[in-house]
Amino acid sequence: MNKRQIKVSPSILAARFDRLGEEVRAVDAAGADYIHLDVMDGHFVPNISFGPSVIKSLRSCSDKIFDVHLMIAPVDPFIGAFADAGANIITAHVEAGPHTHRTIQAIKHAGCKAGLALNPGTPAEAIEPLIDDLDLVLVMTVNPGFGGQSFIESVLRKVTRVREMIDRSGRDIDLEVDGGINPSTAARCVAAGANVLVAGTAIFGGDPSHYAAEIDALRG
Ligand code: DX5
Ligand code: ZN
């Protein structure tokens, strides 16, 4: 895949929370394609992050695509709030409930692009019946809940399988990977078929003056 076709979605979970607006402006200026916003509820995952009001406050800091990753259950009652807050893509987990088709329809009805995420232990086949309705598939390369974890190598096989499914569908669907992404793991994910790289620690771990270089290094 051409370097320019690889999109980088910095996860602000690793940014400085006392200056989130500045951090979003900084990664926007540094060449981010999307801004990845990790929403955690302390129930679906063992951590709590932030909700729609924080996302709404950040909306004025960037015109980039807001890529909202919902690690919450239930999902459906909150879709409207995240759409109103300025989400462009809303991704829910297939493990978050039994009615994923309804969730996807609700996300689209709210005017957003729709994604489904797969935990490391969930097979690629879980999204197959819904592939024609999806704009994005998020393959988790760590167990969701925390930044700074180590990449799970065995998930690469699933990235390949999802890429095959997307190619068979003939539709323009993003294949995003999230968790433990650094220049080395990014290259392996891209080789397996990913085209959107989420990275928290690898970008926000250093000084803001390095954000552009860190983003560029992920593209390979
Ligand atoms: C984990 C989140 C990730 C996380 C990635 O549950 O979905 O987006 O912020 O962080 P790093 O890049 O530090 O693994
Ligand atoms: Zn995420």
XYZ file of C-alpha atoms and ligand atoms in Angstrom:
235
model
C 0.000 0.000 0.000
C 1.187 3.485 -0.923
C 2.482 5.487 2.039
C 0.007 8.258 1.339
C -2.915 5.827 1.520
C -2.095 4.958 5.147
C -4.120 7.022 7.581
C -2.993 7.806 11.116
C -5.535 8.287 13.897
C -3.824 9.537 17.082
C -5.574 8.317 20.249
C -5.893 11.210 22.678
C -6.127 8.716 25.537
C -2.341 9.121 25.754
C -2.453 12.928 25.453
C -2.146 15.336 28.365
C -5.640 15.641 29.766
C -4.876 19.026 31.346
C -4.452 20.468 27.841
C -6.529 18.282 25.558
C -7.515 21.092 23.200
C -3.875 21.986 22.544
C -3.011 18.327 22.040
C -5.743 17.889 19.415
C -4.588 21.060 17.603
C -1.016 19.780 17.724
C -1.730 16.384 16.117
C -4.008 18.051 13.579
C -1.137 20.351 12.553
C 1.293 17.404 12.650
C -0.591 15.567 9.894
C -3.126 13.323 11.627
C -5.841 12.044 9.293
C -8.380 11.188 11.980
C -8.594 11.993 15.695
C -9.258 8.794 17.691
C -11.454 9.268 20.756
C -11.617 6.322 23.178
C -14.797 6.205 25.224
C -14.739 3.762 28.173
C -17.515 3.084 30.651
C -15.962 1.022 33.460
C -18.382 -1.787 32.558
C -17.593 -3.065 29.056
C -13.929 -2.344 29.819
C -12.254 -1.954 33.223
C -11.502 1.762 32.834
C -13.376 5.057 32.511
C -12.251 7.801 30.130
C -14.569 10.549 28.855
C -17.940 11.018 27.189
C -19.790 13.191 24.674
C -19.311 16.513 26.476
C -15.512 16.283 26.229
C -15.762 15.352 22.539
C -18.088 18.282 21.932
C -15.584 20.647 23.573
C -12.785 19.340 21.344
C -14.806 19.691 18.149
C -13.739 23.329 17.753
C -10.042 22.335 17.923
C -9.905 20.366 14.655
C -11.783 19.833 11.400
C -10.298 16.345 11.023
C -12.514 13.271 11.111
C -13.506 12.417 14.686
C -13.096 8.639 14.932
C -15.053 7.703 18.064
C -14.327 4.258 19.514
C -17.079 3.250 21.919
C -15.994 0.729 24.541
C -19.355 0.886 26.245
C -22.370 -1.379 26.780
C -25.141 -0.690 26.075
C -24.302 1.409 23.000
C -27.599 2.350 21.387
C -28.897 4.824 24.020
C -25.780 6.992 23.541
C -25.387 7.092 19.761
C -27.379 10.308 19.390
C -25.270 12.076 22.013
C -22.006 11.158 20.284
C -23.348 12.166 16.873
C -24.494 15.510 18.329
C -21.067 15.964 19.933
C -19.483 15.907 16.459
C -18.473 12.300 15.803
C -17.910 11.487 12.126
C -17.254 7.756 12.535
C -18.774 5.812 15.428
C -17.378 2.347 16.109
C -19.093 -0.059 18.474
C -17.828 -3.452 19.645
C -19.480 -6.623 18.350
C -19.111 -7.992 21.882
C -21.112 -5.104 23.381
C -24.522 -6.597 22.689
C -26.588 -9.003 20.607
C -28.102 -6.434 18.228
C -25.136 -5.171 16.222
C -27.163 -4.756 13.028
C -29.556 -2.427 14.833
C -26.602 -0.497 16.276
C -25.073 -0.007 12.810
C -28.378 1.229 11.420
C -28.750 3.648 14.340
C -25.248 5.053 13.789
C -26.016 5.667 10.111
C -29.411 7.116 10.919
C -27.615 9.588 13.192
C -25.601 10.743 10.166
C -22.274 9.081 10.994
C -20.137 6.460 9.331
C -20.408 3.102 11.072
C -17.662 0.838 12.379
C -17.502 -2.459 14.227
C -14.624 -3.452 16.497
C -13.361 -6.959 17.256
C -11.611 -7.847 20.500
C -8.497 -10.040 20.180
C -10.504 -13.134 21.160
C -13.327 -12.557 18.666
C -13.074 -14.194 15.220
C -13.157 -12.176 11.990
C -16.317 -14.048 10.962
C -18.315 -12.091 13.570
C -18.515 -9.118 11.202
C -19.080 -11.043 7.971
C -22.906 -10.811 7.894
C -22.690 -7.035 8.310
C -19.778 -6.218 6.008
C -21.970 -4.551 3.379
C -23.250 -2.084 5.988
C -19.870 -1.097 7.427
C -17.576 1.850 6.695
C -14.829 0.674 9.054
C -13.651 -2.506 10.772
C -11.487 -2.027 13.864
C -9.297 -4.988 14.742
C -8.086 -4.592 18.328
C -4.430 -5.519 18.648
C -4.607 -5.343 22.472
C -7.441 -6.025 24.872
C -9.382 -2.760 25.081
C -9.304 -0.621 28.213
C -5.833 0.857 28.496
C -3.180 2.581 26.458
C 0.448 1.500 26.529
C -0.085 -2.276 26.219
C 1.938 -4.682 24.086
C 0.807 -5.587 20.577
C -0.667 -9.100 20.278
C 1.099 -10.709 17.299
C -1.448 -13.464 16.725
C -4.064 -10.864 15.734
C -2.209 -10.257 12.456
C -3.843 -13.364 10.971
C -7.225 -11.793 11.648
C -6.171 -8.559 9.936
C -5.412 -10.624 6.838
C -8.791 -12.361 7.013
C -10.672 -9.076 7.417
C -8.732 -7.594 4.475
C -9.860 -10.554 2.337
C -13.477 -9.978 3.389
C -13.268 -6.265 2.597
C -11.710 -6.912 -0.810
C -14.401 -9.482 -1.597
C -17.097 -6.951 -0.678
C -15.693 -4.536 -3.271
C -16.564 -1.645 -0.946
C -14.375 1.130 0.400
C -14.094 0.068 4.046
C -11.340 1.236 6.395
C -9.405 -1.525 8.174
C -8.147 0.015 11.398
C -5.808 -1.475 13.988
C -5.613 -0.209 17.563
C -3.284 -1.030 20.427
C 0.484 -1.268 20.731
C 1.012 0.353 17.331
C 4.536 1.709 16.753
C 6.578 1.934 13.525
C 7.517 -1.753 13.715
C 4.052 -3.181 14.470
C 2.466 -0.659 12.069
C 4.520 -2.046 9.184
C 3.362 -5.588 9.944
C -0.284 -4.465 10.192
C -0.052 -2.608 6.883
C 1.531 -5.677 5.264
C -1.430 -7.712 6.552
C -3.890 -5.240 5.022
C -4.602 -2.456 7.545
C -4.956 1.088 6.195
C -5.760 3.068 9.372
C -3.323 3.082 12.294
C -4.436 4.172 15.763
C -1.588 5.176 18.050
C -1.567 6.750 21.479
C 1.736 6.200 23.265
C 3.806 6.163 20.061
C 2.666 9.700 19.236
C 1.871 11.433 22.533
C 4.674 9.769 24.499
C 7.178 12.390 23.361
C 7.353 16.151 23.058
C 4.728 17.908 20.845
C 7.578 19.098 18.616
C 8.043 15.422 17.600
C 4.399 14.629 16.792
C 4.837 15.159 13.032
C 7.869 12.871 12.912
C 6.131 10.216 15.010
C 3.089 10.293 12.726
C 5.255 10.114 9.629
C 7.271 7.198 11.038
C 4.068 5.166 11.445
C 3.310 5.522 7.735
C 6.523 3.605 7.022
C -7.310 0.867 24.026
C -7.669 1.995 23.109
C -6.551 2.465 22.287
C -5.377 3.005 23.035
C -4.140 2.783 22.199
O -8.457 0.385 24.618
O -8.718 1.619 22.236
O -7.001 3.415 21.308
O -5.492 4.356 23.342
O -3.057 3.160 22.946
P -1.552 2.711 22.597
O -1.273 3.219 21.224
O -0.776 3.377 23.647
O -1.541 1.214 22.669
Zn -9.309 2.945 20.514
